[in-house]
Coordinates of C-alpha atoms and ligand atoms in Angstrom, one line a residue:
X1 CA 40.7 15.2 84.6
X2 CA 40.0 13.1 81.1
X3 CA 39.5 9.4 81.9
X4 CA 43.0 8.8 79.6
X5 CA 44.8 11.6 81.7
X6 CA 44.5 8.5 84.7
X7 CA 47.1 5.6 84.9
X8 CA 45.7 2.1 84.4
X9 CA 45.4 1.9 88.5
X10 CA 43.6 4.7 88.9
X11 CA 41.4 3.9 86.3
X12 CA 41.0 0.4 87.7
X13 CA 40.0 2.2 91.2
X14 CA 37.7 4.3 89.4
X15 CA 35.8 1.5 87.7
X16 CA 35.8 -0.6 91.2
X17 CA 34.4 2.7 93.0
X18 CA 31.5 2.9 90.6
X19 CA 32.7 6.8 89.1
X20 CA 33.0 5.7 85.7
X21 CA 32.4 1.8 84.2
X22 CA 34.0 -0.4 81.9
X23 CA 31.9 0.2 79.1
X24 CA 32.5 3.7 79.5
X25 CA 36.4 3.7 79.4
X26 CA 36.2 1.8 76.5
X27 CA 33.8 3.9 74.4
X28 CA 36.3 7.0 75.6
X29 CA 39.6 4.8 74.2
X30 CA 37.8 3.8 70.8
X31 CA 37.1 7.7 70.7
X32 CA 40.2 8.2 71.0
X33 CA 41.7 6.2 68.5
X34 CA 39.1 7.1 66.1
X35 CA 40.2 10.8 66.3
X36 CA 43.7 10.4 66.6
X37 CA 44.6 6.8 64.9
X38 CA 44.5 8.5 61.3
X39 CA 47.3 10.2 62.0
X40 CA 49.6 7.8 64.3
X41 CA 48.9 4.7 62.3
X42 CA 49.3 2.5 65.8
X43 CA 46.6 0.1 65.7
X44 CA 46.6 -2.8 62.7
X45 CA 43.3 -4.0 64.0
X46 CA 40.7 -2.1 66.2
X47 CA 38.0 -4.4 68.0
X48 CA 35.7 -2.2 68.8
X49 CA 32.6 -4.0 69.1
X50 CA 34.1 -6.3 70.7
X51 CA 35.8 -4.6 73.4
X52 CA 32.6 -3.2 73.6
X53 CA 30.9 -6.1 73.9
X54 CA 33.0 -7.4 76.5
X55 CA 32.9 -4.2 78.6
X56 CA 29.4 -4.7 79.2
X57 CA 30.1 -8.3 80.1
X58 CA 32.8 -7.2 82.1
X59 CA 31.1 -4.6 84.5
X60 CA 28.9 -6.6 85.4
X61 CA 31.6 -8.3 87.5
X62 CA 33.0 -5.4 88.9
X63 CA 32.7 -5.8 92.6
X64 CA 33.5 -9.2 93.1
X65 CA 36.6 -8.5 90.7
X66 CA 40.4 -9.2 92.2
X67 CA 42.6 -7.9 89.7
X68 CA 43.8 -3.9 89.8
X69 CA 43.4 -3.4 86.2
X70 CA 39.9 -5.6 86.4
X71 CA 38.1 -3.6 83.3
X72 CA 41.0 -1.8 81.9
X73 CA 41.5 -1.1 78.3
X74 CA 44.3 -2.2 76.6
X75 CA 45.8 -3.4 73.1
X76 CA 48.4 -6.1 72.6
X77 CA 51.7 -6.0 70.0
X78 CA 50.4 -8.1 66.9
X79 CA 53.2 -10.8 67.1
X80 CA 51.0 -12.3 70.1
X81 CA 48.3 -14.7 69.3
X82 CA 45.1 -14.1 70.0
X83 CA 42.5 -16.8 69.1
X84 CA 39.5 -15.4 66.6
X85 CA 41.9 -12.0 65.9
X86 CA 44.0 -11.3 62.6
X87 CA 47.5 -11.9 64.1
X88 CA 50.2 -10.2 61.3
X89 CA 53.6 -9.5 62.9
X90 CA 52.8 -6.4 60.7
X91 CA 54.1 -9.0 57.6
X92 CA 52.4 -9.1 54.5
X93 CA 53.2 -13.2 55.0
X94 CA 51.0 -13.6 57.7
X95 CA 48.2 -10.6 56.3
X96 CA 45.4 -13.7 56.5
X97 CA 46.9 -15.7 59.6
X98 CA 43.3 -15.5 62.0
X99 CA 45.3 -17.9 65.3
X100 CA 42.5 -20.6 66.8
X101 CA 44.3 -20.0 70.0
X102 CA 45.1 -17.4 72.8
X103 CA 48.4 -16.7 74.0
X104 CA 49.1 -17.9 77.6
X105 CA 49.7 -14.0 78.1
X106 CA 46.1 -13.1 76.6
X107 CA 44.9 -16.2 78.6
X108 CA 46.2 -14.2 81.8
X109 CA 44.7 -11.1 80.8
X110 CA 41.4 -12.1 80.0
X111 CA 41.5 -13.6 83.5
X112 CA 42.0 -11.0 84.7
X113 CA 39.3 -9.1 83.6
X114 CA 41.4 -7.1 80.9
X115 CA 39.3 -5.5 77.8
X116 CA 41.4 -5.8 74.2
X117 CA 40.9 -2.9 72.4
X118 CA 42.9 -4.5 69.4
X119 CA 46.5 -5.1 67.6
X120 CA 48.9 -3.0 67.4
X121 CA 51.1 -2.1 64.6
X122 CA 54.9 -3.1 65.0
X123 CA 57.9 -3.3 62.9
X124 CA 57.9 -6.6 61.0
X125 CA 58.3 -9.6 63.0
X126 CA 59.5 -7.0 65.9
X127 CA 63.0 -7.0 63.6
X128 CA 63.9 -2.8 63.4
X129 CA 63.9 0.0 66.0
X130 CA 61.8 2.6 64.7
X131 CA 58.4 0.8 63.5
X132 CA 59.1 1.9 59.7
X133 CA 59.6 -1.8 58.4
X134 CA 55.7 -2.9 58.9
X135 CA 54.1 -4.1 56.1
X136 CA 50.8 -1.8 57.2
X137 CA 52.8 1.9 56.6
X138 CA 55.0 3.5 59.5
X139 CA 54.0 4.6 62.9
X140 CA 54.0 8.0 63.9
X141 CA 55.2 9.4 67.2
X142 CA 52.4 11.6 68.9
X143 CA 54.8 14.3 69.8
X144 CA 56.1 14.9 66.6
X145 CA 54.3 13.3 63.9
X146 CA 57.6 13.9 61.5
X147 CA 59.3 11.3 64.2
X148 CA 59.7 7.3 64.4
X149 CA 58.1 6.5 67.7
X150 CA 61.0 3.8 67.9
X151 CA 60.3 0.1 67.2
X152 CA 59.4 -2.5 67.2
X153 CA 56.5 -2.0 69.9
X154 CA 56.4 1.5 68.2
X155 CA 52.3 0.7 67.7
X156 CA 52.2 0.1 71.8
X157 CA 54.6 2.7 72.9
X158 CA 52.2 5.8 70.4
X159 CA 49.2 4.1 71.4
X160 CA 49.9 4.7 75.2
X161 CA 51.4 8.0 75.0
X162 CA 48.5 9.5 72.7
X163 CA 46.1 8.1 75.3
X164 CA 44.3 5.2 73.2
X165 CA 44.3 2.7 76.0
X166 CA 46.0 2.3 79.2
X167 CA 48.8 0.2 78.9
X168 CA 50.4 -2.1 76.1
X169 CA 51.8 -5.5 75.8
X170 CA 54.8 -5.7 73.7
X171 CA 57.6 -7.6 73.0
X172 CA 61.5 -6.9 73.3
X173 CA 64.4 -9.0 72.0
X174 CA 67.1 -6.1 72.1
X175 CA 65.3 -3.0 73.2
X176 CA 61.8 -3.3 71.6
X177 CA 59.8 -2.1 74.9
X178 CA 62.4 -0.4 76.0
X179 CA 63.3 2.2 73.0
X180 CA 59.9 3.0 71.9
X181 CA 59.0 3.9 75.7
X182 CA 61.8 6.3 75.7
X183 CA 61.0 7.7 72.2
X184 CA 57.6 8.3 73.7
X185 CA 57.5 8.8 77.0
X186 CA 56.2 6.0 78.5
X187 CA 57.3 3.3 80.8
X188 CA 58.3 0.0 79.5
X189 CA 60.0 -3.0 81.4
X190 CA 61.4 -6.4 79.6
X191 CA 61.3 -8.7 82.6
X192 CA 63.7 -11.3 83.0
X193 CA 64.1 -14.3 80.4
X194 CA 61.8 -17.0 81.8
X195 CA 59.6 -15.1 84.0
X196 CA 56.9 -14.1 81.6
X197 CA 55.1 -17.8 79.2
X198 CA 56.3 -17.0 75.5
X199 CA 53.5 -19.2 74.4
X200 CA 51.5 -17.9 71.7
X201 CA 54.6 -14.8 70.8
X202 CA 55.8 -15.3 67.0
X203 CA 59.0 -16.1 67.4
X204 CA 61.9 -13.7 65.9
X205 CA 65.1 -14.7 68.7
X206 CA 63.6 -17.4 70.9
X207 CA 66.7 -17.3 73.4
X208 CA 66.6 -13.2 73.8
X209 CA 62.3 -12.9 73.1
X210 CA 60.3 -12.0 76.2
X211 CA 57.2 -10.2 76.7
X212 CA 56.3 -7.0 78.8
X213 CA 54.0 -3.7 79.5
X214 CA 54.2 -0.3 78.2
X215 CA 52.6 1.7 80.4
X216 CA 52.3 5.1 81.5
X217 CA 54.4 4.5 85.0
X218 CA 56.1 2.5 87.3
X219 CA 53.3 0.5 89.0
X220 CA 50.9 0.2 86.2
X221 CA 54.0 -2.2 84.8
X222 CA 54.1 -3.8 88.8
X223 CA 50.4 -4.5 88.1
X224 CA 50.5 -5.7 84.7
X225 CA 53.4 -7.7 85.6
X226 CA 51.9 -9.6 88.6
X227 CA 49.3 -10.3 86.4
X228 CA 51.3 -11.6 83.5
X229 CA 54.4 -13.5 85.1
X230 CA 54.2 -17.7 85.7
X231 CA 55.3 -20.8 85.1
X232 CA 53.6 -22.5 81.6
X233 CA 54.4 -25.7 81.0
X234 CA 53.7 -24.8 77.2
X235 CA 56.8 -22.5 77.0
X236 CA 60.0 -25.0 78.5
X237 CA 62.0 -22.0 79.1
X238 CA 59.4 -20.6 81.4
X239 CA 60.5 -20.2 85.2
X240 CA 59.2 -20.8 88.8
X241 CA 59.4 -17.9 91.4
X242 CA 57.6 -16.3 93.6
X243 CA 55.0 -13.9 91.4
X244 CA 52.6 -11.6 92.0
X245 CA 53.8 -9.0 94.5
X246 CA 55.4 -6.7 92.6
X247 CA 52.8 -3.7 93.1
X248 CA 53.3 -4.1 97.1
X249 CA 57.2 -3.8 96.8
X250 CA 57.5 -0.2 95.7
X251 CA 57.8 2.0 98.7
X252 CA 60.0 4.7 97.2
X253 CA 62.8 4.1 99.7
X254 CA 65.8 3.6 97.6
X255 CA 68.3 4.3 100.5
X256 CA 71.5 2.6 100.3
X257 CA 70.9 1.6 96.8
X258 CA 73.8 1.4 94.8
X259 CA 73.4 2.7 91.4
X260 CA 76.1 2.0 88.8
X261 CA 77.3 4.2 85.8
X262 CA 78.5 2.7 83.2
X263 CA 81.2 5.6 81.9
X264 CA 81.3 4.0 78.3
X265 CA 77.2 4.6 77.9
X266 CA 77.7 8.3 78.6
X267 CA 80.9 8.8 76.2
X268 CA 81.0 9.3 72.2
X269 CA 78.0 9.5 70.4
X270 CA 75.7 10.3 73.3
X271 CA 73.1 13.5 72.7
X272 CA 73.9 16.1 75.2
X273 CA 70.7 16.2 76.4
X274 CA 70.2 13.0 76.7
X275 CA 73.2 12.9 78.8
X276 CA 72.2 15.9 80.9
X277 CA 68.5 14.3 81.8
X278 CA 69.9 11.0 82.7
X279 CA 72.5 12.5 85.1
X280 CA 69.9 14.4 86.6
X281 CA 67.9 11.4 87.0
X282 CA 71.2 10.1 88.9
X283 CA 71.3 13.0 91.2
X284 CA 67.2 13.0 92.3
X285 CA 67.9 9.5 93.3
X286 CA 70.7 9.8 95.0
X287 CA 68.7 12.7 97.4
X288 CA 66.5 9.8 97.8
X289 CA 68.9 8.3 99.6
X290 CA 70.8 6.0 96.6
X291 CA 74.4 5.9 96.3
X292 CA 75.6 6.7 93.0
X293 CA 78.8 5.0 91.4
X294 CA 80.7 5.0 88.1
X295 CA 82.5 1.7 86.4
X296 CA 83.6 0.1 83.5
X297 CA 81.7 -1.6 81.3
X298 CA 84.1 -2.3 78.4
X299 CA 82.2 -5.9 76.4
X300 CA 79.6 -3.4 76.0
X301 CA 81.4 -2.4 72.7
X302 CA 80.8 -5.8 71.4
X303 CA 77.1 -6.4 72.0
X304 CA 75.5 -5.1 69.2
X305 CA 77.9 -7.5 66.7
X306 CA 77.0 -10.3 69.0
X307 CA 73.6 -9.5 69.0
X308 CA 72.6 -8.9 65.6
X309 CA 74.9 -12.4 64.8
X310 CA 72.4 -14.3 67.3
X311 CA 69.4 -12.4 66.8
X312 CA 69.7 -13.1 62.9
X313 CA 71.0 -16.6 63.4
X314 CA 67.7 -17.7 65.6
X315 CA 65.4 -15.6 63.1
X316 CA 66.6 -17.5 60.0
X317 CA 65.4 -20.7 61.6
X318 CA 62.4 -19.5 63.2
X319 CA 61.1 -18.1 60.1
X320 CA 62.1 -21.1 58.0
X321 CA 58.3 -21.8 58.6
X322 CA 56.7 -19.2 56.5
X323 CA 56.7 -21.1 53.4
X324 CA 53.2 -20.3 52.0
X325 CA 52.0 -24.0 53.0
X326 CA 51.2 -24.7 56.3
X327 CA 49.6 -21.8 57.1
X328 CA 50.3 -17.5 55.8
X329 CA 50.2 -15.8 52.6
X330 CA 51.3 -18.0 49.5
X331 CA 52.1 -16.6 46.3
X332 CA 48.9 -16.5 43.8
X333 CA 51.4 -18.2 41.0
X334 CA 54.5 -20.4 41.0
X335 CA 55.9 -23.7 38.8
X336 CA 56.2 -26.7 41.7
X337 CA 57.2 -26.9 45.1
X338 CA 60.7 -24.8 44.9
X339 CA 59.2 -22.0 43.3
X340 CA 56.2 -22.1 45.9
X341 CA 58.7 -21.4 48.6
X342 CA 60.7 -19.3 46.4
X343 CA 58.1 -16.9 45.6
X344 CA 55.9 -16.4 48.5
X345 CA 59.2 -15.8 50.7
X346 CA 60.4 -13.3 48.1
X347 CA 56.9 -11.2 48.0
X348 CA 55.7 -12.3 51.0
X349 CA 58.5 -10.7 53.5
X350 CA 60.0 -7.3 53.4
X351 CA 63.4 -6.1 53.2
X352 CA 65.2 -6.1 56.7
X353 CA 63.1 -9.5 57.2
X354 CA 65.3 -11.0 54.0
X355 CA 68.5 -8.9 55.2
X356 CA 67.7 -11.0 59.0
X357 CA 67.1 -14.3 57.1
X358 CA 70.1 -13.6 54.6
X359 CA 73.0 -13.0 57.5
X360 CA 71.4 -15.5 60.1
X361 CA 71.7 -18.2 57.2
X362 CA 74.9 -17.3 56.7
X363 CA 76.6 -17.5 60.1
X364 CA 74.7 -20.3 60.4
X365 CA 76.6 -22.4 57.0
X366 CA 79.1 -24.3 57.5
X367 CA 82.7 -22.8 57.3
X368 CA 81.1 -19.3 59.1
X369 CA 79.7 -21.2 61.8
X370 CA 82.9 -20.6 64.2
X371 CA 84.1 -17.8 63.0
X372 CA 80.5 -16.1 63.8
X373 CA 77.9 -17.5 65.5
X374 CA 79.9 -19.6 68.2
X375 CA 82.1 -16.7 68.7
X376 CA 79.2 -15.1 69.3
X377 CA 77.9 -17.3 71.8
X378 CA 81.4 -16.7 73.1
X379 CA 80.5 -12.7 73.7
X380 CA 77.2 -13.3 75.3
X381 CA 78.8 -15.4 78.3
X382 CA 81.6 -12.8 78.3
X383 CA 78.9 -10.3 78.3
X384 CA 77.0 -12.0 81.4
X385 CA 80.4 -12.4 83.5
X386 CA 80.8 -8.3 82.9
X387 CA 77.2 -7.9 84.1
X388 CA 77.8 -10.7 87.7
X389 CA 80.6 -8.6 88.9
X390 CA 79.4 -5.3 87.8
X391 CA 76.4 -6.7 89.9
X392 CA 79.0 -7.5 92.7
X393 CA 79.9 -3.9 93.2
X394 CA 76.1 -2.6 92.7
X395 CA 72.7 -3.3 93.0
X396 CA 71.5 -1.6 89.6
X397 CA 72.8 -0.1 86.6
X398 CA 71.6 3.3 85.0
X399 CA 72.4 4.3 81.1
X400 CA 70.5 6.2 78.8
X401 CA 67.5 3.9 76.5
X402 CA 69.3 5.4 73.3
X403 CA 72.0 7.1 72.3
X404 CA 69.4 10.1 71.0
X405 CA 65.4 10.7 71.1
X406 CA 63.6 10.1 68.3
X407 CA 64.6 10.1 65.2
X408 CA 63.0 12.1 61.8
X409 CA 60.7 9.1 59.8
X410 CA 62.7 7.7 57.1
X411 CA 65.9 8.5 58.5
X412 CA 67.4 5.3 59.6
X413 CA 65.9 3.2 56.6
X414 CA 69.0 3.9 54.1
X415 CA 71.4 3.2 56.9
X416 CA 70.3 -0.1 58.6
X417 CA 73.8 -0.2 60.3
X418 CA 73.7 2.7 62.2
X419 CA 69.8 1.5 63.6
X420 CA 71.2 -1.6 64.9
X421 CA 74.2 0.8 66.5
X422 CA 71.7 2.9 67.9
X423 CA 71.1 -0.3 70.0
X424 CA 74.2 -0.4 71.7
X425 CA 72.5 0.4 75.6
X426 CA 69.7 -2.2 74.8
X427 CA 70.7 -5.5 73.8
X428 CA 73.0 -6.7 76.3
X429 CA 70.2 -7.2 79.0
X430 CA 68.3 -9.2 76.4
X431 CA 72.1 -11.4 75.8
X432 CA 72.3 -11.7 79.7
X433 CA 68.5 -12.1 80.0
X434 CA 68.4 -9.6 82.4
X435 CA 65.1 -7.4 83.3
X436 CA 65.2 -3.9 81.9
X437 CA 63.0 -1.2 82.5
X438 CA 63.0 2.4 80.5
X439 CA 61.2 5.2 82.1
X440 CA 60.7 9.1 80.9
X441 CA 63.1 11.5 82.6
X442 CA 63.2 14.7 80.7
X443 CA 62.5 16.3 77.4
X444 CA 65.2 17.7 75.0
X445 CA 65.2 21.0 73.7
X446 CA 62.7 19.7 70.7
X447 CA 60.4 18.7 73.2
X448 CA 61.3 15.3 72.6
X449 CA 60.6 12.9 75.8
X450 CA 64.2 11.1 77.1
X451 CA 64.3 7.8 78.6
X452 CA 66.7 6.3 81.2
X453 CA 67.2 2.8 81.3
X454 CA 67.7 0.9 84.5
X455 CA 69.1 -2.7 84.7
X456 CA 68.7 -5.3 87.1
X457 CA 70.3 -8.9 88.5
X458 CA 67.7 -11.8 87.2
X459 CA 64.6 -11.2 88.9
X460 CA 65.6 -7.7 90.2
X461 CA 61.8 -6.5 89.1
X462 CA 60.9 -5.9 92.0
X463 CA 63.9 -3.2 92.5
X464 CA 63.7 -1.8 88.9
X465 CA 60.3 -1.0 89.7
X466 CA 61.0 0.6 93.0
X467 CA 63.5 2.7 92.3
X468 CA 61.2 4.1 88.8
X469 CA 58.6 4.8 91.1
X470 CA 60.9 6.4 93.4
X471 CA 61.6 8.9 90.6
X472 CA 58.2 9.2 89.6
X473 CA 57.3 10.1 93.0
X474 CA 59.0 13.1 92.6
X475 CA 58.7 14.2 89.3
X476 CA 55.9 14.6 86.4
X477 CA 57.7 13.5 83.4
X478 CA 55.6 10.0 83.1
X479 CA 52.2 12.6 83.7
X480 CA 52.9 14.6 80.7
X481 CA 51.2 14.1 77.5
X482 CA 51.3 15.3 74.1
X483 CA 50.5 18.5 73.5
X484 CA 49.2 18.8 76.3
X485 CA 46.5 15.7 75.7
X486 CA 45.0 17.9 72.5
X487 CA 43.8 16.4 69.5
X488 CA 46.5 16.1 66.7
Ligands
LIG1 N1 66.1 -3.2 67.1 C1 66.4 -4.6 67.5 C2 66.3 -5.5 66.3 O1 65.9 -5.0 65.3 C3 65.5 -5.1 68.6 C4 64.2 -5.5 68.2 C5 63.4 -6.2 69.2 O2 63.7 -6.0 70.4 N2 62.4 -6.9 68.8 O3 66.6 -6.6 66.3

């Protein structure tokens, strides 16, 4: 077996047991990407002599090391700070933006022994689902290089699948772990709002943001989880809990487990397939010993209005910042202050940024204010009621990621409407700030991978996790690679 054919845990193992070394996982991941990178586009900035560097710094820690994932490669979503290292959102407005510090996520990495193999490419400031709106061209996905790989941690979710690193961090404020892992084929998990330090993430929707893995299976995200989750008294919306022991909670027993259907995610404008896998998925838990329900989730119909009102409405003030003086890209000519702003927020952001920055301003003015944004606000608690007493009759809920797999490139660009549709199974855990996990359950007849989302109370990790790796204890759908692992 290749070294990238292993999850991040067995590669861990395989460094601690002395059969391969950090140095030499890393050499093998900047192979990778150096043969197949051309082509997917995934990476915005590739350290190698640095990882490299650090690999041989790491190993020689290896056997008093704590961590799983001690030595692992990885890359990290370039809207997460990392000091000394070009940090872009994929925006031309931040093309020069270097950050002097770490995120408290990096921070917790580089603890724990964790080797950076570099930035990955995203859609800009994480705002789009397919990874097309980067300022740095569009990411391809490995199994069909005609295809989006989903966005906006399309860069992380190619980047795992193609086997140039181990596991991802990325970012999802309606679905952006989530989608691209089902697009993909990987596993992906937004944890619950508060568990994971936004510290050092570029802010697009600071209420629905939160970081997570993409991985190749369930307990890579336990480990990477454990390892990333905390209190940080530099994010205020960080929580306490008990961390940490997410890896020795999954068992594979799932019996008694009440899973609920939500009949309006598998109705009108679901793929066939899509619908087929994820029912199947229903049935191999179940002779696991789950119990399998359907209800009605109704509000489900007004989450993507609500979200895309919020969403906008926090990114129009959060990016009120990028104004060419403080720090970014400022335009080379302009008459006075006005036209300073003017100009480098006119070249200096691209076109579903302005669209974002355009509607969130305007639900925001005075006179729209109620009719949008606080009747949004109204949704989101009506959204979170639906969820406590959907969560009173079962302990998780089961929908497909997306309504299809992934789409042709350039598809969804014409038609940004119908993207943020395609959202519809996403963004409500993000407006309840609930944890989310996506996970690979078939292929369709394209040989396109099909995710499966599962949804969980706050803090339900632990079960999201289980009942994934119950699944993946049975089937190989998270072991299969593109073409077969062969070069593109
Ligand atoms: N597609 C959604 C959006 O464009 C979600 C993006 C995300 O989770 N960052 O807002």
């Amino acid at each position: 077996m290749e070294l990238r054919e292993f999850t991040a845990l067995e590669l861990g193992a395989a460094i601690k047991k002395g059969e391969t070394s950090v140095p030499e996982a890393t050499q093998a991941a900047l192979d990778r990407i150096s043969t197949q990178d051309k082509a997917l586009n995934a990476f915005i900035t590739i350290a190698g002599e640095q990882a490299l560097d650090r690999a041989k710094a790491l190993q020689t820690g290896v056997k008093g090391a704590d961590s799983p994932l001690y030595g692992v490669p990885m890359a990290i979503k370039d809207n997460i700070c990392t000091c000394g290292m070009k940090t872009s959102c994929a925006s031309k407005i931040l093309g020069d933006f270097t950050p002097p510090y770490d995120a408290t996520v990096v921070e917790k990495l580089t603890e724990a022994g964790a080797v950076s193999l570099g930035k990955l490419n995203m859609d800009e400031f994480a705002m789009g689902s397919t990874s097309e709106t980067s300022f740095y061209a569009p990411v391809k996905n490995p199994w069909d290089l005609s295809r989006v790989p989903g966005g906006s941690s399309g860069g992380g979710a190619a980047a795992v699948a193609a086997g140039m690193g181990w596991y991802a961090i990325g970012s999802d404020t309606g679905g952006s772990i989530r989608q691209p892992a089902s697009f993909c084929g990987v596993t992906g998990i937004k944890p619950t709002y508060g568990t994971v330090s936004r510290y050092g993430l570029v802010a697009y929707a600071s209420s629905l943001d939160q970081i997570g893995p993409l991985c190749r299976d369930a307990a890579d995200c336990a480990a990477v989880l454990d390892t990333l989750m905390g209190r940080d008294p530099r994010d205020a919306t960080s929580l306490d809990g008990p961390y940490g022991r997410l890896l020795e909670t999954l068992t594979g027993d799932v019996r008694g487990l009440k899973i609920g259907l939500p009949s309006e995610c598998f109705g009108e404008g679901l793929d066939r397939e899509v619908k087929s896998a994820v029912l199947t998925m229903a049935d191999a838990l179940k002779s696991r010993g789950a119990e399998v329900m359907e209800l009605s989730f109704p509000v489900i119909e007004y989450a993507v209005p609500a979200y895309y009102i919020i969403a906008a409405a926090e990114a129009s003030s959060n990016l009120s910042r990028f104004d060419g003086v403080k720090y970014g890209w400022r335009a080379p000519q302009y008459d006075g202050l006005e036209d300073l702003y003017r100009k480098t927020r006119t070249q200096g952001f691209g076109a579903e940024v302005k669209r974002r920055v355009l509607l969130g301003t305007f639900v925001l003015s005075s006179g729209y204010y109620d009719a949008y944004y606080q009747k949004a606000l109204q949704v989101k608690a009506v959204i979170k009621n639906a969820f406590d007493q959907a969560f009173r009759l079962c302990d998780l809920l089961l929908t497909p990621t997306a309504p299809t797999t992934a789409p042709k490139l350039a598809a969804s660009l014409g038609d940004p409407l119908q993207m943020y549709l395609s959202d519809i199974n996403t963004v409500s855990a993000n407006l309840a700030g609930l944890p989310a996990l996506s996970m690979p359950c078939g292929f369709d007849a394209q040989g396109l991978p099909i995710g499966a989302q599962l949804i969980a109370p706050h803090f339900g990790e632990g079960t999201l996790l289980n009942t994934a790796h119950a699944f993946q204890l049975d089937t190989n759908w998270h072991r299969l690679t593109p073409r077969g692992g062969k070069t593109i």
